[in-house]
mmCIF file of C-alpha atoms in Angstrom:
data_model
loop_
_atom_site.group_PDB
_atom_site.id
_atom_site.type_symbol
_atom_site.label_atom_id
_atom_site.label_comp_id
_atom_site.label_asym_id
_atom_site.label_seq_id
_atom_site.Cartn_x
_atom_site.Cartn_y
_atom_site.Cartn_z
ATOM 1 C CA UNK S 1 24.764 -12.248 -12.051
ATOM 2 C CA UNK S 2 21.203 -12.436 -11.695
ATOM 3 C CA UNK S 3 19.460 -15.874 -9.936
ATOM 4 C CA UNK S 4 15.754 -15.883 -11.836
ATOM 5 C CA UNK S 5 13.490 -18.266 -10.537
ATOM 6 C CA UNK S 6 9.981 -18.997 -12.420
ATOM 7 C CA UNK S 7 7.026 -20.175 -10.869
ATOM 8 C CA UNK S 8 3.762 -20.140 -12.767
ATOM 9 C CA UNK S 9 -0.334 -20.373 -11.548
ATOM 10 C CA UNK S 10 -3.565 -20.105 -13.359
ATOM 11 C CA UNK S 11 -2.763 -15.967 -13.668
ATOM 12 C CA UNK S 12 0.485 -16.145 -15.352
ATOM 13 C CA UNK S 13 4.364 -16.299 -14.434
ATOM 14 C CA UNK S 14 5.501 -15.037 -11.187
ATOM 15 C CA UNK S 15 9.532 -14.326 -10.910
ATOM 16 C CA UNK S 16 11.847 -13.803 -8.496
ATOM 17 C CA UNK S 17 15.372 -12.368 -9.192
ATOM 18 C CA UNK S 18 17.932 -12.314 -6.852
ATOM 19 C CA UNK S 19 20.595 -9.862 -7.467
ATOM 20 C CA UNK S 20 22.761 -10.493 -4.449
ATOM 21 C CA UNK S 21 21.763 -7.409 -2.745
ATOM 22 C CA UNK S 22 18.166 -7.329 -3.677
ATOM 23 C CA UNK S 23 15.210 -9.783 -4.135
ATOM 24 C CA UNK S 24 12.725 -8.632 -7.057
ATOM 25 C CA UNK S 25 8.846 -10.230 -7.179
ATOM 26 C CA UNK S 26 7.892 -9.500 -11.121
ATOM 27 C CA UNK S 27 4.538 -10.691 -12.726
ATOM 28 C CA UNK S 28 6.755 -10.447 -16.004
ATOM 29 C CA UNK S 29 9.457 -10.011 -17.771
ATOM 30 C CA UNK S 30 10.477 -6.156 -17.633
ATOM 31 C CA UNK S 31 8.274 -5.711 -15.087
ATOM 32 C CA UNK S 32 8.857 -5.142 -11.207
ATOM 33 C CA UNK S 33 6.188 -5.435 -8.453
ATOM 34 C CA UNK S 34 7.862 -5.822 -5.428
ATOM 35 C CA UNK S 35 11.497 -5.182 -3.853
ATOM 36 C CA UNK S 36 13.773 -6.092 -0.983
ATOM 37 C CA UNK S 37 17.107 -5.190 0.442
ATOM 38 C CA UNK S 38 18.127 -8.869 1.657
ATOM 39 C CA UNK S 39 20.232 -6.893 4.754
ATOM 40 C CA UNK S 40 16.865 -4.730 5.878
ATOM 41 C CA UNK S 41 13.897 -5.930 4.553
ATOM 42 C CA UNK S 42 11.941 -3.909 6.467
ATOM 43 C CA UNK S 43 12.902 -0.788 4.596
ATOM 44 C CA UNK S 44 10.630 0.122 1.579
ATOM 45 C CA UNK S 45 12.404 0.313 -1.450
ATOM 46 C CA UNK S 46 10.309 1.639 -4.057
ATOM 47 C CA UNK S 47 8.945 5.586 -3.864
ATOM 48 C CA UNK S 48 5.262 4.997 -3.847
ATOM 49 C CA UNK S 49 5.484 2.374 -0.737
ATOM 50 C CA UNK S 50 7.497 4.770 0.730
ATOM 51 C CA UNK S 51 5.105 7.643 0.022
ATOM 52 C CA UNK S 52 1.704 5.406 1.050
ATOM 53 C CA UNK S 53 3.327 5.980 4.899
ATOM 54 C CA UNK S 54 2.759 9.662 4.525
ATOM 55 C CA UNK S 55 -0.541 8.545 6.773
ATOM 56 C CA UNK S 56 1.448 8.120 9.801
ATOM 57 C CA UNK S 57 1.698 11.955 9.570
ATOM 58 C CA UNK S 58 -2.142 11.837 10.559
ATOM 59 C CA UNK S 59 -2.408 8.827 12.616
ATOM 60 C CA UNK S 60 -1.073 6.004 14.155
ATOM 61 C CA UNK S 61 -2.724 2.736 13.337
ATOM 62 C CA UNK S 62 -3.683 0.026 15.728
ATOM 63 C CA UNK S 63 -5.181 -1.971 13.188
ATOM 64 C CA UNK S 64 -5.143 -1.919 9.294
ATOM 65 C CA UNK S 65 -5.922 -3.772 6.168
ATOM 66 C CA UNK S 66 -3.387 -4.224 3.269
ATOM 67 C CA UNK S 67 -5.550 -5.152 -0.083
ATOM 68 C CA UNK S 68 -2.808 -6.796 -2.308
ATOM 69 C CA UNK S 69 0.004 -8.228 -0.725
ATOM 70 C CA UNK S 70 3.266 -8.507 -3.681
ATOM 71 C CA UNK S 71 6.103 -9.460 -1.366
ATOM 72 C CA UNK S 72 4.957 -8.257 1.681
ATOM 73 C CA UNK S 73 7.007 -4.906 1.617
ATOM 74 C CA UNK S 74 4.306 -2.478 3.552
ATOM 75 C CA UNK S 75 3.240 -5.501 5.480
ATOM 76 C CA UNK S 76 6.428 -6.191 6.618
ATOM 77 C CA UNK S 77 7.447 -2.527 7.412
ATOM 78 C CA UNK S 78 4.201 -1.766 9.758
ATOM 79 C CA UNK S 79 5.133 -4.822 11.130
ATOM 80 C CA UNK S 80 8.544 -4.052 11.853
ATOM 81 C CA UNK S 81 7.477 -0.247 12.690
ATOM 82 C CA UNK S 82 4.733 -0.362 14.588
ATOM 83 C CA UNK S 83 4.699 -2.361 17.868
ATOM 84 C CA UNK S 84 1.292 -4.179 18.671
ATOM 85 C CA UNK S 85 -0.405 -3.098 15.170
ATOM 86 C CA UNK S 86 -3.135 -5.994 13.796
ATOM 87 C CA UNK S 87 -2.750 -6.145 10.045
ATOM 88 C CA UNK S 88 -5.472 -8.147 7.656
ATOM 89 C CA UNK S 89 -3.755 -8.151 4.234
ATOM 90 C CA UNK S 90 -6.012 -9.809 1.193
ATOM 91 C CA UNK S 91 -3.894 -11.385 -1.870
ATOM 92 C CA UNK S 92 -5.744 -13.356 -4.722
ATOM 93 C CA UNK S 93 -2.719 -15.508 -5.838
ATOM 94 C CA UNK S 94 -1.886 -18.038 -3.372
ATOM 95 C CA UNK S 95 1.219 -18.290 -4.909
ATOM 96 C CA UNK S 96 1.903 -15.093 -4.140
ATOM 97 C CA UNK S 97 1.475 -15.874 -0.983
ATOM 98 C CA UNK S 98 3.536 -18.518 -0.781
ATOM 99 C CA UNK S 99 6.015 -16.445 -2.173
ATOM 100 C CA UNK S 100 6.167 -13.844 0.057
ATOM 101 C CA UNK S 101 6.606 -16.166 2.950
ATOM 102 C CA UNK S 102 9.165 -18.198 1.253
ATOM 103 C CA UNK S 103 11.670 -15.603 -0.278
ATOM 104 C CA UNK S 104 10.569 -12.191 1.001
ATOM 105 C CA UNK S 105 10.498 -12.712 4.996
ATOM 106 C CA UNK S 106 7.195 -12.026 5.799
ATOM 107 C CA UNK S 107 6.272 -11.765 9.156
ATOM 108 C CA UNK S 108 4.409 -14.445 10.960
ATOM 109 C CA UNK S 109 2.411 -13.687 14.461
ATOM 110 C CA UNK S 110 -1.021 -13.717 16.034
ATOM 111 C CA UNK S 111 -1.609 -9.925 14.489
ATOM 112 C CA UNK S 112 -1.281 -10.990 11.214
ATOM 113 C CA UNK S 113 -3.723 -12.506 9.244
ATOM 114 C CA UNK S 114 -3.195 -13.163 4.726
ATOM 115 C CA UNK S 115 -6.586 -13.835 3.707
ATOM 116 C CA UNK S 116 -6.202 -15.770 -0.051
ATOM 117 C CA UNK S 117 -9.318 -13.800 -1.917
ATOM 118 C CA UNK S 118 -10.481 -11.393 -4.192
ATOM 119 C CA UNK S 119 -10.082 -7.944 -2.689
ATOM 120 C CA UNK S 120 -12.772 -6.490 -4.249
ATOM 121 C CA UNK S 121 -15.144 -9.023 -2.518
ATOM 122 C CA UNK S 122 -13.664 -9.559 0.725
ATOM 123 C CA UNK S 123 -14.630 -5.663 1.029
ATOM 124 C CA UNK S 124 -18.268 -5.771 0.369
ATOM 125 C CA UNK S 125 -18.757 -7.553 3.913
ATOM 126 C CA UNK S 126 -17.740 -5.304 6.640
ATOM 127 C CA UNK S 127 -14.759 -6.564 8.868
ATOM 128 C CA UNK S 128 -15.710 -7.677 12.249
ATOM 129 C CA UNK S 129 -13.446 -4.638 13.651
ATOM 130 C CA UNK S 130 -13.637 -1.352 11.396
ATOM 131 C CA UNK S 131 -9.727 -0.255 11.093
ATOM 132 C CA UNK S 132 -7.586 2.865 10.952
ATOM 133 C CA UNK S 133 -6.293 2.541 7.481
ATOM 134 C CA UNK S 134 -7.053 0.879 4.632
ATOM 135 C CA UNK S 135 -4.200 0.103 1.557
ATOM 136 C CA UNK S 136 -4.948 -0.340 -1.778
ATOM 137 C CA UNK S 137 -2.537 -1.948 -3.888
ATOM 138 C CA UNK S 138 -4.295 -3.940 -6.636
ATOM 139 C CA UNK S 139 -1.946 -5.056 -9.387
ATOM 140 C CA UNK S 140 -1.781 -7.303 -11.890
ATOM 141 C CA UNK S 141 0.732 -8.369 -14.953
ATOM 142 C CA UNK S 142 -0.659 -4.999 -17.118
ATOM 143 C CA UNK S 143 -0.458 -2.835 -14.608
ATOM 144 C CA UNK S 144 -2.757 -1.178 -12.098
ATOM 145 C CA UNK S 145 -6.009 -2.991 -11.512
ATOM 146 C CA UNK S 146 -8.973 -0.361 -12.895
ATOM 147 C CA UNK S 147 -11.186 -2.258 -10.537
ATOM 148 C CA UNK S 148 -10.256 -0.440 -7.481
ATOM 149 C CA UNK S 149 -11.406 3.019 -8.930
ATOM 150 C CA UNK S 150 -14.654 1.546 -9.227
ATOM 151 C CA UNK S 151 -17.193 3.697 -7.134
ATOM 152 C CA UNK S 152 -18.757 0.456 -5.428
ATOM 153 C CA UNK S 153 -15.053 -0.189 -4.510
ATOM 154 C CA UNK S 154 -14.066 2.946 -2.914
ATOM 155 C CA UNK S 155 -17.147 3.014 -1.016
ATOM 156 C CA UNK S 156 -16.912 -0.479 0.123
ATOM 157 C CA UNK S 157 -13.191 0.660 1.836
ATOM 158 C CA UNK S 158 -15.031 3.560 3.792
ATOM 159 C CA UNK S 159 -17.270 0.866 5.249
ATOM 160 C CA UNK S 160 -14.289 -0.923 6.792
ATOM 161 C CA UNK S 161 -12.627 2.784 8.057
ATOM 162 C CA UNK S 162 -13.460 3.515 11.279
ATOM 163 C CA UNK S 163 -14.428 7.614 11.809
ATOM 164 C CA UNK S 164 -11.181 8.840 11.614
ATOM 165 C CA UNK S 165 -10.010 6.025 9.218
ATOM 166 C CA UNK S 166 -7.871 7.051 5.959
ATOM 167 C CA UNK S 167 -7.865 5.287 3.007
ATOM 168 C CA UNK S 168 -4.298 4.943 1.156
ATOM 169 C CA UNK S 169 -4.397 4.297 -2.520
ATOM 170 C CA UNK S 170 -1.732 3.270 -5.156
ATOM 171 C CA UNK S 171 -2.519 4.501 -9.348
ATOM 172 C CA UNK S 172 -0.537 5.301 -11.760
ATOM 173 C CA UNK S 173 -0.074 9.537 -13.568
ATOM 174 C CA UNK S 174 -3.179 9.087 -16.021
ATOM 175 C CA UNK S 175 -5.869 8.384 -12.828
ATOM 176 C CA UNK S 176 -5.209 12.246 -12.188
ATOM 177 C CA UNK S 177 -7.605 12.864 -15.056
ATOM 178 C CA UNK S 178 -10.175 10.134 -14.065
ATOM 179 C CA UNK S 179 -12.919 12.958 -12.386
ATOM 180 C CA UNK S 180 -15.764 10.460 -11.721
ATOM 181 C CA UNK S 181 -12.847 8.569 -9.048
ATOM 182 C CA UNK S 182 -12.605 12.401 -8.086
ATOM 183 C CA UNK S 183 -16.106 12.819 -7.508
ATOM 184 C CA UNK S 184 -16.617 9.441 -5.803
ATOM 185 C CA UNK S 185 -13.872 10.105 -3.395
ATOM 186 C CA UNK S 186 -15.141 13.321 -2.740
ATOM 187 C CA UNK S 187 -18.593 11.783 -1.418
ATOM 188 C CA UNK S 188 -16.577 9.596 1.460
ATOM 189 C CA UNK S 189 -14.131 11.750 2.309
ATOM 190 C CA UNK S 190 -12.989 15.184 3.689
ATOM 191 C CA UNK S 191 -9.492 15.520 3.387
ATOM 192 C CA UNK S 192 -7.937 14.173 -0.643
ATOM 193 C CA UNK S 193 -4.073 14.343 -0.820
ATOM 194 C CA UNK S 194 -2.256 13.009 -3.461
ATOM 195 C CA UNK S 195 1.378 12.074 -4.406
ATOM 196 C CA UNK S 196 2.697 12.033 -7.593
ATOM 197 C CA UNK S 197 6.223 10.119 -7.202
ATOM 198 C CA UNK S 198 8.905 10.009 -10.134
ATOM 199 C CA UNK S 199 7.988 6.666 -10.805
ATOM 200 C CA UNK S 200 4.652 8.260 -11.885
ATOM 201 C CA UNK S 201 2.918 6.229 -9.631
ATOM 202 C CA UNK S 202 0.080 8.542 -8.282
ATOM 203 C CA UNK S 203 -0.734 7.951 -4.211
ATOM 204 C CA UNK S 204 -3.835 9.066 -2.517
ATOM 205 C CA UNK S 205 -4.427 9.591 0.970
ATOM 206 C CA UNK S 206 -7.866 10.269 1.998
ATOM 207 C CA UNK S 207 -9.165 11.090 5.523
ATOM 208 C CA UNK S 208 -13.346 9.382 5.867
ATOM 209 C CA UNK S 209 -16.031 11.895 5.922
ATOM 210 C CA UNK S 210 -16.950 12.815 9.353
ATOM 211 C CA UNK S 211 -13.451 13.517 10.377
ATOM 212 C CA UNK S 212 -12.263 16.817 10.384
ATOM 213 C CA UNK S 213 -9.850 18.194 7.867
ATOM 214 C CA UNK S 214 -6.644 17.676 9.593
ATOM 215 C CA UNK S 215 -5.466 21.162 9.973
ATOM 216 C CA UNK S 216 -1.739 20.748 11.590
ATOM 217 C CA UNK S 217 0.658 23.282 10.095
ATOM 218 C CA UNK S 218 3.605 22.485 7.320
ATOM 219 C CA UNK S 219 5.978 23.201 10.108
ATOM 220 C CA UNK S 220 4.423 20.236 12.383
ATOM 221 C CA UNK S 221 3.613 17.914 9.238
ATOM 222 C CA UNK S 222 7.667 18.565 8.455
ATOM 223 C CA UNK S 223 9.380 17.593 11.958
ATOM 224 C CA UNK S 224 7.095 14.429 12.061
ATOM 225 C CA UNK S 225 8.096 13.590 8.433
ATOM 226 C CA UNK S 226 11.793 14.275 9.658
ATOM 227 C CA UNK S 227 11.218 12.184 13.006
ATOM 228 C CA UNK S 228 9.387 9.355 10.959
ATOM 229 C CA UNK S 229 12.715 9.410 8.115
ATOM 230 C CA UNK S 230 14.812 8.139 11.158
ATOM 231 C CA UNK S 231 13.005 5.663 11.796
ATOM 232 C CA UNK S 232 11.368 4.259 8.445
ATOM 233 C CA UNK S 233 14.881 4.011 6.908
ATOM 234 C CA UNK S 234 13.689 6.699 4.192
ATOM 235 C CA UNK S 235 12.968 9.846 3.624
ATOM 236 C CA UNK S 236 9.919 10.405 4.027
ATOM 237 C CA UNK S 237 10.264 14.778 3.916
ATOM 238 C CA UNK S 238 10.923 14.548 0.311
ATOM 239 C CA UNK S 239 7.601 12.293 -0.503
ATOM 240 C CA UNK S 240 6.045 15.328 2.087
ATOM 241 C CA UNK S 241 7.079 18.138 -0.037
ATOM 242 C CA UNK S 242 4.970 16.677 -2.971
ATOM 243 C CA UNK S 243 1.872 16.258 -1.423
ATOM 244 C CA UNK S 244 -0.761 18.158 -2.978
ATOM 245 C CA UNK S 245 -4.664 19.033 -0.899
ATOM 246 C CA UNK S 246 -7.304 19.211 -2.866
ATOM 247 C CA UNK S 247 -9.823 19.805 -0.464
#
């Protein structure tokens, strides 16, 4: 049976169900934003967390910024993956926050920085240290926040990239449609890839402008998936196999 606890802040409800097996962050009731296996919480759970670490196939991050922090999941698996990386992650709620320190095990160190603000401002002023990859996971208790398809927004994340920086993005099926996002990505960025998971959540990847469009064969881009699935806890060749280029 199900342990629900409520908790409540000038946004709304926040809940966390414990199943046992699993702890589940929701914003509401029916809803799910976040998801850990109690025994390995460093393994992502859900398919578009899992398919946001189709970057490692083109780099290896030393330093990255999370925008939106849930429960911690992709903060907690870099952490756990990635020896020595420095991780900025920016969450609005601080009882979010508190939440995903008190029930979902996230990591404490000198690397790791949670920064209580408003994504979309903390990006307008440019980090003192540009990073490798920036994630974008703005949600809220209807959904996906429209705020971070914003043009301003997208090119206030390239500002923070460093040359060969990617920018990792979480939206939902319908923001396939949405050509002005298209058009601004387009402007800051060589390389678009996109993931459309069965959840219907809809995952860019996008390599800054300046770099050059990575070019390594399906063959390489395979074994590395394969390698990576070893250690990630997932696979990661099946979120591979439905990434689309579009440029």
């Amino acid at each position: 049976m199900d342990n629900t606890q409520v908790f409540s802040d000038e946004f709304g409800q926040l809940l966390v169900i414990d199943d046992g097996d699993y702890r589940t962050l929701a914003f509401a009731e029916d809803d799910s934003q976040s998801r850990m296996l109690k025994s390995t919480p460093h393994v992502l759970q859900y398919e578009y967390t899992q398919a946001m670490l189709l970057v490692l196939l083109f780099c290896q991050p030393k330093r990255v910024l999370l925008l939106g922090l849930g429960g911690g999941s992709l903060m907690t698996a870099l952490h756990h993956h990635i020896p020595g990386i420095h991780i900025t992650a920016v969450e609005l709620r601080a009882a979010v926050i508190e939440i995903a320190y008190r029930f979902f095990r996230l990591p404490r160190g000198k690397r790791l920085q949670v920064v209580q603000q408003d994504a979309a401002l903390f990006v307008q002023t440019p980090m003192d240290k540009k990073v490798d990859v920036v994630f974008v996971d703005l949600y809220h208790r209807d959904g996906v926040d429209d705020a971070q398809l914003q043009a301003a927004f997208i090119a206030d994340c390239a500002q923070q990239l460093k040359n060969n920086g990617w920018l990792v993005l979480n939206g939902w099926i319908e923001h396939q449609e949405n050509t002005v996002f298209m058009d601004t990505l387009q402007q800051y960025f060589t390389d678009i890839r996109s993931v459309l998971t069965g959840s219907h959540n809809w995952v860019i990847i996008a390599g800054i402008a300046g770099n050059s469009l990575n070019t390594q064969p399906d063959s390489v881009l395979k074994e590395t998936a394969a390698q990576l699935s070893a250690k990630l806890g997932f696979s990661l060749s099946r979120h591979l196999a439905r990434m689309k280029q579009h440029r």
